[in-house]
Each structure stands twice: as C-alpha cells, then as structure tokens.
Coordinates of C-alpha atoms in Angstrom, one line a residue:
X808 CA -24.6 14.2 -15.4
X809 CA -24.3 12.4 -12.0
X810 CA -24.6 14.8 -8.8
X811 CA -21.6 14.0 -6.4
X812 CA -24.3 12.4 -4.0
X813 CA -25.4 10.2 -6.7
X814 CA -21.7 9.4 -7.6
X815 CA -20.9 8.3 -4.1
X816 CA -23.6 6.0 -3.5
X817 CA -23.3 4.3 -6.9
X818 CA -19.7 3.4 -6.1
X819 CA -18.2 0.6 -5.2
X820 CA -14.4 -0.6 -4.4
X821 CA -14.6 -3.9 -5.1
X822 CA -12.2 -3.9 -8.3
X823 CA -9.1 -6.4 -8.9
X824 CA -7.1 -2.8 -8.3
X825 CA -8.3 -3.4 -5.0
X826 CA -7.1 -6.9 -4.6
X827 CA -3.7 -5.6 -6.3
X828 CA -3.4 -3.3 -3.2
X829 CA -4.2 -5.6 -0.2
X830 CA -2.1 -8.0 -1.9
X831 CA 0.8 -6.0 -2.3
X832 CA 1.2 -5.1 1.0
X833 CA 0.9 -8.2 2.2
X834 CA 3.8 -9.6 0.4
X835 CA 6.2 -6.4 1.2
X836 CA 5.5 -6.9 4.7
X837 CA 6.1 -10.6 4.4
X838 CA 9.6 -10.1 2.4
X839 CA 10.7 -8.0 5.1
X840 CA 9.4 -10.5 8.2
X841 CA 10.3 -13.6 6.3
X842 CA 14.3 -12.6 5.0
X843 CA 14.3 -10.9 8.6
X844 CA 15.9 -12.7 11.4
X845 CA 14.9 -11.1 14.8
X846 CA 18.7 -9.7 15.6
X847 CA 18.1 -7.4 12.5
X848 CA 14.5 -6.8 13.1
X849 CA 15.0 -5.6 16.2
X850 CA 18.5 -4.3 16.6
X851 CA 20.0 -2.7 19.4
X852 CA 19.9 0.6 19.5
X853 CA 21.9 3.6 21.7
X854 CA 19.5 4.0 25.3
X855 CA 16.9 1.6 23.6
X856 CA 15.6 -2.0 24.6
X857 CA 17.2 -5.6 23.8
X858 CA 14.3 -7.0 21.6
X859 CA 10.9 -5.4 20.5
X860 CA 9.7 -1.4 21.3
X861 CA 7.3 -1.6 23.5
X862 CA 6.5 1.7 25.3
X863 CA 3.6 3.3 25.4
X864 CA 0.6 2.5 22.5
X865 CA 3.3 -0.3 21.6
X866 CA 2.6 -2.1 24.1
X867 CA -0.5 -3.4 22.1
X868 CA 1.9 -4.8 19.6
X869 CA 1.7 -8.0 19.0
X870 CA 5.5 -8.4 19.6
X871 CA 4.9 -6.7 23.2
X872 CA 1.9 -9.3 24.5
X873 CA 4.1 -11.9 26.0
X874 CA 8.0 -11.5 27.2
X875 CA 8.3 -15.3 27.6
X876 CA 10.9 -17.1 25.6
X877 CA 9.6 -18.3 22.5
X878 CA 7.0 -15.2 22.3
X879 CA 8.7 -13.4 19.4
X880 CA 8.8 -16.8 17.1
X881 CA 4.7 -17.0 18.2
X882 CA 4.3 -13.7 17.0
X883 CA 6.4 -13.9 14.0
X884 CA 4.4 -17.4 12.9
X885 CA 1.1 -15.8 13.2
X886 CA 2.1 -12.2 11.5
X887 CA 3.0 -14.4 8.8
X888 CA 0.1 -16.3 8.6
X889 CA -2.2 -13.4 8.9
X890 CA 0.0 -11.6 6.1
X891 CA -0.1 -15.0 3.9
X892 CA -4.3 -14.9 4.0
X893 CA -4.5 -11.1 3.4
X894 CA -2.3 -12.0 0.4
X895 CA -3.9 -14.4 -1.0
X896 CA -7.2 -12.5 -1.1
X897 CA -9.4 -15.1 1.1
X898 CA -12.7 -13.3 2.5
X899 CA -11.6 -9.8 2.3
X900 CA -14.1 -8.8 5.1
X901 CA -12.7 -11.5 7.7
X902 CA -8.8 -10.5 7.1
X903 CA -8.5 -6.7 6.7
X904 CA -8.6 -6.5 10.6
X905 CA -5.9 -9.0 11.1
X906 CA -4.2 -8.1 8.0
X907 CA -4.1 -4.0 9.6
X908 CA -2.9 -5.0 13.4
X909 CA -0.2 -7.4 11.9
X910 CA 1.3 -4.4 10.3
X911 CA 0.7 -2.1 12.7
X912 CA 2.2 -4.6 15.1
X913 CA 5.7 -5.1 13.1
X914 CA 5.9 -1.2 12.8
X915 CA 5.0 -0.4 16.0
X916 CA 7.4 -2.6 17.5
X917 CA 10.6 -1.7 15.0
X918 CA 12.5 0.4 16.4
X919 CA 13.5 2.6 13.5
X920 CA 10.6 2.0 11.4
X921 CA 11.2 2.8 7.6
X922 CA 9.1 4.4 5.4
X923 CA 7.5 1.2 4.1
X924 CA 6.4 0.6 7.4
X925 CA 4.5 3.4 8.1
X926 CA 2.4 3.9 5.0
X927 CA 2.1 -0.1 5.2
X928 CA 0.1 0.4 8.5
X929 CA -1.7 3.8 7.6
X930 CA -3.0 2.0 4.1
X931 CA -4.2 -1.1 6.1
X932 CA -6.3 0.9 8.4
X933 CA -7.8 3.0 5.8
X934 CA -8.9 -0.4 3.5
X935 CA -11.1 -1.8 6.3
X936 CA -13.9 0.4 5.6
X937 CA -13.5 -1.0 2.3
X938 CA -13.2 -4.2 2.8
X939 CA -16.1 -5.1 5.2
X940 CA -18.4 -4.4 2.9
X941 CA -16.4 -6.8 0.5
X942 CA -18.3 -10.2 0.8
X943 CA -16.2 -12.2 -1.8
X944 CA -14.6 -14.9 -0.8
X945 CA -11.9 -14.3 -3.1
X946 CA -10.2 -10.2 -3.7
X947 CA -9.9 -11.3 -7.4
X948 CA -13.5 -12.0 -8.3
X949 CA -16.1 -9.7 -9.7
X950 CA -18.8 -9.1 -6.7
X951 CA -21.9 -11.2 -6.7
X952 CA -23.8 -8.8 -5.0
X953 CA -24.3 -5.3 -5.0
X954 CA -23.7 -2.9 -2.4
X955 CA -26.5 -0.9 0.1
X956 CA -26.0 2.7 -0.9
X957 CA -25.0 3.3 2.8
X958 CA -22.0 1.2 2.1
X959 CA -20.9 2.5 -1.0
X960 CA -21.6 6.0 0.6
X961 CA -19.4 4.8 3.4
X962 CA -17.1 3.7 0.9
X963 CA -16.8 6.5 -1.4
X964 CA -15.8 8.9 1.5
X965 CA -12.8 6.1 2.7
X966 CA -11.9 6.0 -0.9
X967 CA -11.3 9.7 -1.4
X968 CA -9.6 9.7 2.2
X969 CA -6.8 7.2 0.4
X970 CA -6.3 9.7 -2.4
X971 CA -5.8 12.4 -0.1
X972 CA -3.0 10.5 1.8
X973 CA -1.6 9.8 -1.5
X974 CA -1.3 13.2 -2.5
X975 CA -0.1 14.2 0.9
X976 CA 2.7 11.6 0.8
X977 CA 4.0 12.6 -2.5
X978 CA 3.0 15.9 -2.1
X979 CA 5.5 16.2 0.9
X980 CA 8.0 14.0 -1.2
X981 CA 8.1 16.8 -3.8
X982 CA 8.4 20.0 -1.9
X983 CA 11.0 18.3 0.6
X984 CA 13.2 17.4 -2.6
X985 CA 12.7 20.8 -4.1
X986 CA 14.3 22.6 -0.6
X987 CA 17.5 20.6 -1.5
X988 CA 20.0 21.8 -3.7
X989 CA 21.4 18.4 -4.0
X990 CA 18.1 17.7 -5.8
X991 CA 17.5 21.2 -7.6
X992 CA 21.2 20.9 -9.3
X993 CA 20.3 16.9 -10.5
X994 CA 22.9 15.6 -8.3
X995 CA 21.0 14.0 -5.8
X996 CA 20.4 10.2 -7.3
X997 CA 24.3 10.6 -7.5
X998 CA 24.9 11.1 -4.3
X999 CA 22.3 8.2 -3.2
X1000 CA 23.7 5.6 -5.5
X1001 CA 27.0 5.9 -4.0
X1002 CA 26.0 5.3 -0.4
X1003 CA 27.6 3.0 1.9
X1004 CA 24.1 1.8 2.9
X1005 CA 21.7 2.2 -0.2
X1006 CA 24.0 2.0 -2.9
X1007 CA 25.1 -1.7 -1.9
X1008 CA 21.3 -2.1 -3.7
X1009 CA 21.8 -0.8 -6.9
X1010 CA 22.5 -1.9 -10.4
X1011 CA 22.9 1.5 -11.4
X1012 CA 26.0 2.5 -9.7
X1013 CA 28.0 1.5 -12.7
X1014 CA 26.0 4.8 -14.6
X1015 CA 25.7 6.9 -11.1
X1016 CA 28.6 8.8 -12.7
X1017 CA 27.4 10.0 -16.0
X1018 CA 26.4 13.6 -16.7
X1019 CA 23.2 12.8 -18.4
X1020 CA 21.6 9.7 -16.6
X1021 CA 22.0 10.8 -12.9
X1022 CA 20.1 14.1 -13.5
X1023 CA 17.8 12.6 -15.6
X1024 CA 17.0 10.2 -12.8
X1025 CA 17.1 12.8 -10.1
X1026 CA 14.3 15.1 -12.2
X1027 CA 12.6 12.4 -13.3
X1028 CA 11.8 11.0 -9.7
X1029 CA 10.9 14.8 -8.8
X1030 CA 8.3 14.6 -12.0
X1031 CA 6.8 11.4 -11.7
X1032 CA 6.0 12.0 -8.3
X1033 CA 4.3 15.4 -9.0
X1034 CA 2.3 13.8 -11.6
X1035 CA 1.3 11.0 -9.3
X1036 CA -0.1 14.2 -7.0
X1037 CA -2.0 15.3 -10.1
X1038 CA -3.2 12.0 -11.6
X1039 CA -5.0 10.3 -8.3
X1040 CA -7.2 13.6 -8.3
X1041 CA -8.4 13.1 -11.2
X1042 CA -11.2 10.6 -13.3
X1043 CA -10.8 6.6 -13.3
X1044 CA -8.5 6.7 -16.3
X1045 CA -6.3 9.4 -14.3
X1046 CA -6.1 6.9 -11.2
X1047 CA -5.1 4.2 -13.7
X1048 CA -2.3 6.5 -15.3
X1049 CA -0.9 7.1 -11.6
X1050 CA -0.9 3.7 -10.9
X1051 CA 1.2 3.5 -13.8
X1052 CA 3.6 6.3 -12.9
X1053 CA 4.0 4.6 -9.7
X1054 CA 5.4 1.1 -10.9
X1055 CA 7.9 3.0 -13.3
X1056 CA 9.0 5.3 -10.8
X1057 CA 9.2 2.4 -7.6
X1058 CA 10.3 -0.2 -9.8
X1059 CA 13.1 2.1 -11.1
X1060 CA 13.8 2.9 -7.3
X1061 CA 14.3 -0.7 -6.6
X1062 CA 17.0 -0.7 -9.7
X1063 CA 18.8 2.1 -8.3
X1064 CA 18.6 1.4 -4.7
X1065 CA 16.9 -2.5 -4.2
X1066 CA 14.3 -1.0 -1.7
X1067 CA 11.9 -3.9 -2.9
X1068 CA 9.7 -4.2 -0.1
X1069 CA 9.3 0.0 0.0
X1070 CA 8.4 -0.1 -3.7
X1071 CA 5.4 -3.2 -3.5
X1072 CA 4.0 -0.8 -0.4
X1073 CA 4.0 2.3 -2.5
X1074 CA 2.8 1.1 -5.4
X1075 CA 0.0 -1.4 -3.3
X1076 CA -0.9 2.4 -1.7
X1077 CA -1.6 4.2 -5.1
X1078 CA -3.4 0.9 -6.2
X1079 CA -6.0 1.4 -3.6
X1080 CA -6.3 4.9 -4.4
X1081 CA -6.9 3.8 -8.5
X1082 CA -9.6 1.4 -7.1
X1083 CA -13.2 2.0 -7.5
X1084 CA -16.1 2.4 -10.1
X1085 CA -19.3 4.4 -9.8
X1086 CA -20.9 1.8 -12.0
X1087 CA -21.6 -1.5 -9.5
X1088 CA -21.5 -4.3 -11.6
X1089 CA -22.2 -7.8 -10.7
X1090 CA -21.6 -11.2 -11.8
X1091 CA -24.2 -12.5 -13.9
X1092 CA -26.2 -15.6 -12.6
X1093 CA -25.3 -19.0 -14.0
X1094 CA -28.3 -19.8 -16.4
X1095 CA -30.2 -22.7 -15.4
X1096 CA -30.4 -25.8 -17.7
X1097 CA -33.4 -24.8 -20.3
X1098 CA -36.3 -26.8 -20.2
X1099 CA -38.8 -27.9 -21.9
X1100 CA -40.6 -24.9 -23.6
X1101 CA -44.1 -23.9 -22.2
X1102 CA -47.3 -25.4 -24.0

C-alpha cells in the first residue's frame, strides 16, 4: 500500500474532470456577463455608486481601472474574451491567471454579488496551482508529459485544499438549512418556489403545492448536499459519485428556481474537487514508420 507521501507525489490533476471544471465556470460567468446589460449588472443601490464598486481592494477590478467613457464596454470585451479562452481549454497554464482576475474582477465590482460569484472567484484562484503545471495545449487531452514530483506534490496539497472548500461550502449549506424550521418541517422548497423573485424561474411551481413533492424536494436538497460532504472525502470513485450528486441536485435547482449560471459554478466546483489520479499516465508516442528489419 502507497504511503500518503508516495500518493501525493504520484498525483497528477491533469484529468478531463479538470477541463470539466475550468470550463464550467467559464461559461457561467459568461451567461451572466453576456445576457447582462451594465444597468442590471451594476444597479443602483441605496448610499451606493452609479456604475461599478470600486472601494477599497476593488479598486483592482478590472471594471475600476479606467472611469473614461467607453471603459466598462473595454472591460466587458476583454472579460469575455478571457472567459471565452479559459473555456475553450487553450493552454491551461497561460489562461488560469486571466481566467481568475476576470472573475474576481466581475465579483469584485458587483455590487450584491451572488453566490455564484463568490465560489466562481475562490475556485479560480485555487485551480492555478493546478494548472501551471498543466502544459497541454488543450484541457481535454491526456498529458504528454509527466509531472516533477514537486509539482504533483504541489499539486496534491491544492487539490485537497478544493475538497476542503467543498465540504465547507456544503457543509455550512446543511447546518444553516437544519437551524430553519421552514426546512426541518419540508416546507421550505414551498416557500422558495412561490417567490416573487426566484419562483418567476421555475417549472415546478405548478407542483410547489403538493404534500409529497415539495417535502421530498426540500429533504432531498438537505440529503444530497450532506452526501456531497461525505463523497469528496472519500476515494476516486467517491469524488466521481459527488460529482454525480452535484448535477442532480444543481440541475434540479435550476428546474425549481432557473439559477443556471449558479448551478454550472457549483457543479464546475465539485468537478475540480473529483479531478485527479495518483497514477500519471501519459500519451503514448506515435510509433515511427517501421523499417527495414536489421541484418
């Protein structure tokens, strides 16, 4: 049996889960810049600025460099174009950086930043120590090359660092919904589906009435999630179980309250914490043409 030690610097990141992840996020963040028009993006808010947040650490936004007329379509254009190439999955270890401050830029300078948002920009920052040591030019190809063990050292650590987050984000999720009777009696979902706000989103509000489905929904979120907390603790098969749970339980969130963008960042985050193999495996070298045989 592998030591931990041994484990860690046999591993290596570079999986298509990975790609999945990067991906993913990408495209939630682009179907909330591109459907987006700046009047919504940034709308006005009680004692709050006209336009983009830019106090404090903001102010490195990339929304907050330039006031001049003009400046927000710039940094919209090149958001997008940074989001487009991290989407794509072109050279991995050239676009995490730009991929990360895009994000961070958009959710630094929102003024009420959702949820999305903020594990967008946390789960960018965390895949650049992955990704630098990523030299494929495409996020969907097996690597050519393997990695130094200081790398997948390096990695391994980053790696775990994801699952933790991924437990403490669901984790908290959980034990918040558990404090609220609204969820402990199985009326919660009910309650959500009707909103002015959310429920506008949902194709389930025809059934947000029925004694059976709406608890059922409301525990089943609450289980799901805690087995999500359980699952991305445990072996490579676990991780792939989780990532599982995830798209049932954010695709049925999109159903029941069309937070689309939400759901491709949640289930990009417990993609990247699925990712990974102890095993480096490489592509195998195109065979030459065969010669003649030796005399």
């Amino acid at each position: 049996m592998r030591t931990p030690v041994a484990r860690a610097l046999a591993f290596d990141p570079r999986t298509r889960a990975l790609g999945a992840a990067r991906s993913l996020v990408a495209i939630a963040e682009l179907s909330a810049l591109v459907f987006t028009s700046d009047t919504d993006l940034f709308p006005v808010v009680p004692n709050g600025p006209i336009g983009p947040r830019c106090d404090g650490l903001r102010t490195l936004s990339l929304w907050c460099l330039d006031s001049s007329p003009g400046a927000q379509t710039v940094a919209r254009l090149v958001t997008i174009a940074a989001l487009v190439l991290a989407a794509s999955g072109y050279r991995p270890r050239w676009t995490c950086i730009p991929h990360w401050y895009a994000t961070f830029s958009l959710a630094a300078a929102m003024h009420v930043p959702n949820g999305g948002e903020n594990v967008a920009r946390i789960v960018t920052l965390l895949l650049i120590p992955l990704c630098l040591a990523d030299d494929r030019v495409w996020h969907w190809r097996r690597p050519d090359t393997p990695l130094t063990p200081w790398w997948s050292g390096a990695s391994w650590i980053t790696h775990w660092a994801i699952r933790v987050q991924v437990v403490v984000v669901y984790g908290q999720a959980v034990w918040i919904k558990l404090r609220e009777p609204e969820w402990r009696d199985g009326s919660a979902m009910h309650h959500v589906m009707q909103d002015a706000y959310f429920g506008t989103g949902s194709l389930l509000v025809p059934f947000a009435d029925s004694p059976l489905l709406s608890p059922a929904i409301t525990w089943g979120t609450i289980l799901l999630e805690s087995a999500i907390v359980i699952c991305v603790l445990g072996n490579s098969r676990l991780r792939r179980t989780a990532l599982a749970l995830a798209v049932v339980l954010h695709g049925g969130i999109v159903l029941a309250l069309g937070l689309v963008s939400f759901g491709l960042v949640m289930i990009g985050f417990v993609s990247a914490a699925s990712s990974g193999r102890t095993e480096q495996r490489v592509s195998e070298p195109t065979p030459a043409s065969a010669g003649p045989p030796p005399r």
